[in-house]
Each structure stands twice: as structure tokens, then as C-alpha cells.
XYZ file of C-alpha atoms in Angstrom:
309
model
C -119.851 152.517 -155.334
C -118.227 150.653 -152.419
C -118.221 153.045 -148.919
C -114.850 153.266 -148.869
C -114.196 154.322 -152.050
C -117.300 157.122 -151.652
C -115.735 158.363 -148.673
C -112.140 159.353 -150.353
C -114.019 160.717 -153.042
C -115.529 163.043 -150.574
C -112.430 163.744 -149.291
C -110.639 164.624 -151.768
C -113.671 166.608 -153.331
C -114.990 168.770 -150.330
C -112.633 168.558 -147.861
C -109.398 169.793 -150.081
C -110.428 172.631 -150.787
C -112.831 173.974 -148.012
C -109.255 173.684 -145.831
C -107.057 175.493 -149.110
C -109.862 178.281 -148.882
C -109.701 178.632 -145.148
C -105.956 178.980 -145.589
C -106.769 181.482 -148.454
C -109.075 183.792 -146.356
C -106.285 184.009 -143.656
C -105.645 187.931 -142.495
C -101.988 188.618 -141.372
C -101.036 191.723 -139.702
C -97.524 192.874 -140.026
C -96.396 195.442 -137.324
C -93.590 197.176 -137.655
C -90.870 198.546 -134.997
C -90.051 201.772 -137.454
C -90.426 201.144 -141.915
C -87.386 203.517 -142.081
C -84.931 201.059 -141.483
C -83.595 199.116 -144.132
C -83.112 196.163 -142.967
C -87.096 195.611 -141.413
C -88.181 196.885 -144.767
C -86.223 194.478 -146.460
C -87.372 191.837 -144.410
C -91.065 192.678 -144.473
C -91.264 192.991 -148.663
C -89.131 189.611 -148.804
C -92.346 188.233 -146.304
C -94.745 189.772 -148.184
C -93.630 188.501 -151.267
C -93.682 184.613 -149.573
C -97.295 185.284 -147.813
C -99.162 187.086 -150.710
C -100.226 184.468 -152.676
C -101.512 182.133 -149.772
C -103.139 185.197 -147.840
C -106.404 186.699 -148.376
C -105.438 190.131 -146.707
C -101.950 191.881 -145.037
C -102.286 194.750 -142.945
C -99.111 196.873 -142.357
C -98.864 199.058 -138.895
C -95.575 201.106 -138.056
C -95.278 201.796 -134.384
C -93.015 204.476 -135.431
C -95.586 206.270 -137.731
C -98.356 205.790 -135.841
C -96.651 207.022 -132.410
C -99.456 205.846 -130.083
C -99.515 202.430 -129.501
C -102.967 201.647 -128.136
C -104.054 202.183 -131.683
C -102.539 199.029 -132.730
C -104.607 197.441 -129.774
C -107.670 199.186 -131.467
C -106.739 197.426 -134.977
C -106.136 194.351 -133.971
C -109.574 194.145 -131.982
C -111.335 195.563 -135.014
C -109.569 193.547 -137.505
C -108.793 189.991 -135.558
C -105.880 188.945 -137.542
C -105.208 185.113 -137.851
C -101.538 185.894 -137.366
C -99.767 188.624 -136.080
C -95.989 189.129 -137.252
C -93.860 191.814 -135.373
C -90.891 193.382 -136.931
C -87.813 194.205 -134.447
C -88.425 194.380 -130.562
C -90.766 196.990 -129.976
C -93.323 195.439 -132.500
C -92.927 192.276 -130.640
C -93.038 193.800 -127.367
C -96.608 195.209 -128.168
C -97.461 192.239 -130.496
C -97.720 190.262 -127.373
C -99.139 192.723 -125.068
C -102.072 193.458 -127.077
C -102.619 189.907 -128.834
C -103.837 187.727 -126.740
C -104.214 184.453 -127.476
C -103.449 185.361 -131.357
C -100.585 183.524 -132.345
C -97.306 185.885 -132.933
C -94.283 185.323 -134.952
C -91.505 187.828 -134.808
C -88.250 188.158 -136.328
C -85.170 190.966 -136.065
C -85.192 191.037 -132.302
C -82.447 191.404 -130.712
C -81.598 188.662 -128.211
C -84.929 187.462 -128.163
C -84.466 185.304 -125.048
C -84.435 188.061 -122.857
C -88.318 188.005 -123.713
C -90.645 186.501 -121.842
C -92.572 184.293 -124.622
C -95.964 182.248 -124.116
C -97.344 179.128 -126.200
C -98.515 181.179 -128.925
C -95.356 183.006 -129.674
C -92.567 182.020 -132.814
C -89.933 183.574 -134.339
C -86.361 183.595 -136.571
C -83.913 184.509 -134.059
C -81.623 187.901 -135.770
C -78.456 186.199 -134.343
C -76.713 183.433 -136.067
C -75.775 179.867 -133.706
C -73.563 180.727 -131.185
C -71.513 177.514 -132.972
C -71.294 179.054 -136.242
C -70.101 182.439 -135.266
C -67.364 181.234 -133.343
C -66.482 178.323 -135.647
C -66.519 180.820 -138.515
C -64.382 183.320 -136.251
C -61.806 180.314 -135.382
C -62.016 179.548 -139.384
C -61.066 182.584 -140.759
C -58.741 183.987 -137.871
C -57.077 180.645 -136.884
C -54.530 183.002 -134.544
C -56.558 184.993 -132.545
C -57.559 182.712 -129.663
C -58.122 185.291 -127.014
C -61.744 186.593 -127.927
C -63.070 189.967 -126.025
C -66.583 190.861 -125.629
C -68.228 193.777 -123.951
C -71.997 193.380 -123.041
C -74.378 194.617 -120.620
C -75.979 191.814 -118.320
C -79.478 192.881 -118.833
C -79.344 192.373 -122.264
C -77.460 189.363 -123.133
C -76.510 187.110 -120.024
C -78.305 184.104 -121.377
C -76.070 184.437 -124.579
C -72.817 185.367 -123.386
C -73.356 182.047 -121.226
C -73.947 179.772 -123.812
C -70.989 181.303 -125.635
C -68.918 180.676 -122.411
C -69.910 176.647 -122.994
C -68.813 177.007 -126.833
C -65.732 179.098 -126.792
C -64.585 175.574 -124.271
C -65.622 173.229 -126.635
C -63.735 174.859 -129.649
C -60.444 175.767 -127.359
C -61.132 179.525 -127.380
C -60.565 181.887 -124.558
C -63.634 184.196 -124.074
C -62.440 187.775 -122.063
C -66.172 189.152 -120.897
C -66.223 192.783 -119.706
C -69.512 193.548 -118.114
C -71.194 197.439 -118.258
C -73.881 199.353 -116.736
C -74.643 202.616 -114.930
C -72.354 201.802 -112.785
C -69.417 200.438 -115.079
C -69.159 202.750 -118.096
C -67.256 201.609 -121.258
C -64.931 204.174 -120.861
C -63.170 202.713 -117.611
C -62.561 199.485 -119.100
C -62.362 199.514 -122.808
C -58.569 200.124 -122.916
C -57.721 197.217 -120.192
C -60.128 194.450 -122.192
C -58.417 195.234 -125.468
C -54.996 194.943 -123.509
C -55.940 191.331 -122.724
C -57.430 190.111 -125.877
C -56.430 188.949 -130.110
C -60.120 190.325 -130.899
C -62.850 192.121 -129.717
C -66.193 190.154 -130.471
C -69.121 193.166 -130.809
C -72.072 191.447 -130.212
C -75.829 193.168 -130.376
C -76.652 194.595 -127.461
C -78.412 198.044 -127.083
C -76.691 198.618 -123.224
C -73.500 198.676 -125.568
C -74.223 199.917 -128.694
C -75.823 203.164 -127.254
C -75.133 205.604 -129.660
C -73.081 206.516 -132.681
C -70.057 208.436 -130.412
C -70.311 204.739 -128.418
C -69.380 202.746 -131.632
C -67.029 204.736 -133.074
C -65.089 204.901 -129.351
C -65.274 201.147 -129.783
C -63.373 201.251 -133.410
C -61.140 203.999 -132.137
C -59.765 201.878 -129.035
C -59.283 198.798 -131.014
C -57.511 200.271 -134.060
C -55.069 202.171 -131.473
C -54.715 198.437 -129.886
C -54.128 197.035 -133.210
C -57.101 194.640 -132.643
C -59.474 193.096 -135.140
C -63.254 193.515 -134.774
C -65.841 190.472 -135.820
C -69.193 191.652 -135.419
C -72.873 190.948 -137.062
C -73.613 193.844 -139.863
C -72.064 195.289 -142.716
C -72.823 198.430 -141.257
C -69.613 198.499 -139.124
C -67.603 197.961 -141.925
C -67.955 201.706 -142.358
C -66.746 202.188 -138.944
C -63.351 199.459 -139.400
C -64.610 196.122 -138.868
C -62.497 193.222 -139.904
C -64.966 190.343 -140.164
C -68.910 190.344 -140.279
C -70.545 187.524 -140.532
C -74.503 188.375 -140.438
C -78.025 186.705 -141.253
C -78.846 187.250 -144.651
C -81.944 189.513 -144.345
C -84.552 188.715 -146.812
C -83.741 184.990 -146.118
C -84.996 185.958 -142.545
C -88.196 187.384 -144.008
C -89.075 184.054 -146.021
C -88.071 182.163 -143.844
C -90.515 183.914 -141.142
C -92.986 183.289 -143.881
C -92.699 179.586 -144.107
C -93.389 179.392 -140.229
C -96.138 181.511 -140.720
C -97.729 179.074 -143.366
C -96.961 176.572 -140.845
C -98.961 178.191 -138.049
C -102.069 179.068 -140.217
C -102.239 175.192 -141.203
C -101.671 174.273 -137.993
C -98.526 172.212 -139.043
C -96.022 170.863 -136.028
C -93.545 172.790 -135.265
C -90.680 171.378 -133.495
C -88.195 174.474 -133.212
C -90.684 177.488 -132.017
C -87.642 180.247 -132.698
C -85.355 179.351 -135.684
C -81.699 179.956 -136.673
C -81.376 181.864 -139.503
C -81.520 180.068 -142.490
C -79.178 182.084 -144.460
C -75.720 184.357 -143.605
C -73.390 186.358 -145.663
C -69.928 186.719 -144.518
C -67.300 189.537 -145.144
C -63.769 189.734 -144.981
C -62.042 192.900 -145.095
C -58.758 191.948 -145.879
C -57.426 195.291 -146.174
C -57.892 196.424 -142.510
C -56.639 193.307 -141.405
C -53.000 194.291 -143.138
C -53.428 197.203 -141.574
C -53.556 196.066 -138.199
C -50.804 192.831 -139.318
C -53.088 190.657 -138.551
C -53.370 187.366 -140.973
C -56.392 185.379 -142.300
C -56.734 181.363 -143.684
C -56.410 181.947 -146.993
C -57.984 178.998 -147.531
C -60.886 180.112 -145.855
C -61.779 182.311 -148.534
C -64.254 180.309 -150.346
C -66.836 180.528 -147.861
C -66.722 184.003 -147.826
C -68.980 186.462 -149.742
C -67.438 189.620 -149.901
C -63.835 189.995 -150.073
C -62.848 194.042 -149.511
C -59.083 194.718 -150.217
C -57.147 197.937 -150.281
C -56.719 199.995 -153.917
């Protein structure tokens, strides 16, 4: 047997599957921000169901349930997870703190730039492109131009400037309104949806403080007669016109496939992702309520169509 020949064939004999079984024998811990809401749970079983097979162990932790966080410090020195993926901010937050140099993938957090993030941390970002929310906004609602947006500067500055740069490039006029302590909603709600076609609701937690919070928000724009485009189906219950959101257990796959990634020490070139997948509603029964029109000929790129019965 010639050398080279020997050497492939132990290559292909030892070396395949001493690195599958390594892969195999990989421990993952999932922690949790709070298994109560839907949409983390959703996005942790559609993980699960990804990772299983290529996984030799998954260990769940809910920061909620548990309520003391230094015992997920205590777990993760104990069990030294190969991977560590955090569900929603808070799990991030302490993902990080307590990881060290363990890498940590996160998804469902909110803005994650705000973040500070080291070499070892990846992630699916829980907001769409800034360029195809505000292309699908311009696409569905050709005659709104004049978009309003209400956001609190410690949360999302960094976004609210890109979308500055891509409300230019696709000839829309973005109307900011900035809050704090110091600036409630209340004093300026009325004057931003005086200026505006549609208010753009955006997630941020300085805005979106409460329940009585949102449904001031729905109140002041149906008395304005303005549309709302926003990121859940949740606020449909509240009057939205247009959601266009990341399709969920997409996110959790897709967190998945990075995580594969990772554990095989794969390149990655984009460490946080776009969501791979969205769902888009149109409810074109508030819309004729408030005599506002849509591009009919948008409709084929929307996935839920809600009219009045």
C-alpha cells in the first residue's frame, strides 16, 4: 500500500468519526429569561428539536423559576457546558456574566446592540433588517410617507440611527419623538401623531412599559385616524394595522444551525444574524376603518389577511 493512499485511509477511518463523536458528546445549556412566555418556549422546543440529535446532553435553566441567579453560575461551573444559549435579555445578560470564556449564542433580545458583546458571543437578532421593515412598510402602505416613531434613547439609539440612513435612501420621512423620565409619553404623543401618516412601534422596553402604556398608544392613534406597523401579532389585539414579525421557531433553528457551527468550529462570517424567516399581517379591516388604503397588489406577500365580518 503506497503512503499516500495509507494515510487517507486513516483519515477517513479514525479521524471521521473520533471528530463526529466529539461533536456527539457536546453538552448545551439552554437558559431561559422566563418558560412562561410563548414565544421563548416556542423558540427553545423548535432548538431543541434542531440540536437533539447532534447533542449528547441539553440542560434547561429558567431564570424566572429559579429566582436566584448565582445558581446558574453554580451549574454552569459544575456542569461546563460546550455551549451556552440564552433565551431573551436577561438570560443573555447572565449568560455572559457568568460564562466566561464559554462561547454564548442568544436569540429574542431585544435590540441586542445595546449589549456589550465579546469574541465568544453569537446570536439571531429578534428584529427583522431595518431594509425590510421599511421596504415592506413602503410596499404595502405606498401613501403614508411620513413615518412616526417613539423610542427611548437608552434603548434603541443605535437603531433608530440606522433607520434615519434608510428611511433617506427609500424617500421616507422618519418623525422621532424621544422619552425618558424627563419626557413622558403623555406630553408628546398627541403632537407626534399630529405630524405623521403612521406611527412605527418599534421594541423598546422605555416605551412599551406596561399594558395601560400600549393601549394609550392605540387609543391616541385611532382618535388620530393613524395606522400602526409594529413587530408582533400580539398588538393586533390592541388595533394594529400591519405586523410584520420574525417567524419564531425559524429563529430557534436557525439559532441551532449557528450553534452546530460553533461546536465544529465552522467560520462564521455574520456573528448576529437576521432572521431567517418573517410572517406578515395585514389587517385590512382596521385600515377601512381609519380610510386608510393598502397595494392591493401587495397582497401576495402577505400571510395573514384579517378583514371585517
Amino acid at each position: 500500500m503506497t503512503q499516500p493512499l495509507a494515510l487517507w485511509l486513516f483519515l477517513a477511518v479514525f479521524c471521521g468519526p473520533i471528530a463526529s463523536t466529539a461533536q456527539a458528546q457536546a453538552k448545551i445549556l439552554i437558559v431561559n429569561s422566563d418558560n412562561t412566555v410563548q414565544k421563548y418556549q416556542q423558540v427553545k422546543d423548535a432548538f431543541k428539536v434542531q440540536m437533539t440529535p447532534h447533542a449528547g446532553r441539553i440542560i434547561d435553566f429558567d431564570v424566572q423559576q429559579a429566582g436566584q441567579p448565582e445558581l446558574l453560575e453554580k451549574l454552569i461551573k459544575d456542569e461546563s457546558p460546550d455551549l451556552i444559549y440564552s433565551i431573551g435579555s436577561q438570560a443573555y445578560q447572565l449568560a455572559t456574566q457568568f460564562g466566561g470564556s464559554k462561547p454564548v449564542l442568544f436569540s429574542s433580545v431585544i435590540n441586542w446592540q445595546r449589549f456589550q458583546r465579546g469574541g465568544n458571543s453569537y446570536g439571531v437578532a429578534n428584529e427583522l433588517s431595518l431594509s425590510q421593515e421599511l421596504s415592506l412598510l413602503r410596499y404595502v402602505l405606498p401613501n403614508l410617507q411620513r413615518i412616526g416613531v417613539i423610542y427611548d434613547p437608552h434603548f434603541s439609539a443605535e437603531r433608530i440611527a440606522d433607520a434615519r440612513n434608510q428611511c433617506r435612501e427609500l424617500g421616507l420621512t422618519l418623525v422621532e419623538q424621544t422619552i425618558d423620565e424627563d419626557h413622558p409619553l403623555e406630553q408628546h404623543l398627541d403632537g407626534l401623531l399630529d405630524k405623521i401618516d403612521v406611527l412605527w412601534l418599534i421594541a423598546d422596553p422605555g416605551v412599551l412599559a406596561d399594558r395601560a402604556t400600549v393601549e394609550k398608544i392605540f387609543t391616541g392613534s385611532s382618535e388620530h385616524q393613524k395606522p400602526v406597523y409594529t413587530y408582533s401579532d400580539v398588538f393586533m389585539n390592541y388595533g394594529a394595522s400591519l405586523v410584520v414579525a420574525a417567524d419564531t421557531p425559524t429563529m430557534g433553528r436557525q439559532a441551532a444551525n449557528m450553534a452546530l457551527a460553533i461546536l465544529q468550529r465552522e467560520p462564521i462570517k455574520e456573528t448576529v444574524q437576521t432572521p431567517a424567516g418573517s410572517h406578515i399581517t395585514l389587517n385590512a379591516c382596521q385600515l377601512g376603518k381609519l380610510k386608510k388604503d393598502y397595494n392591493a397588489d401587495a397582497l401576495d406577500a402577505v400571510n395573514q389577511l384579517l378583514e371585517c365580518h
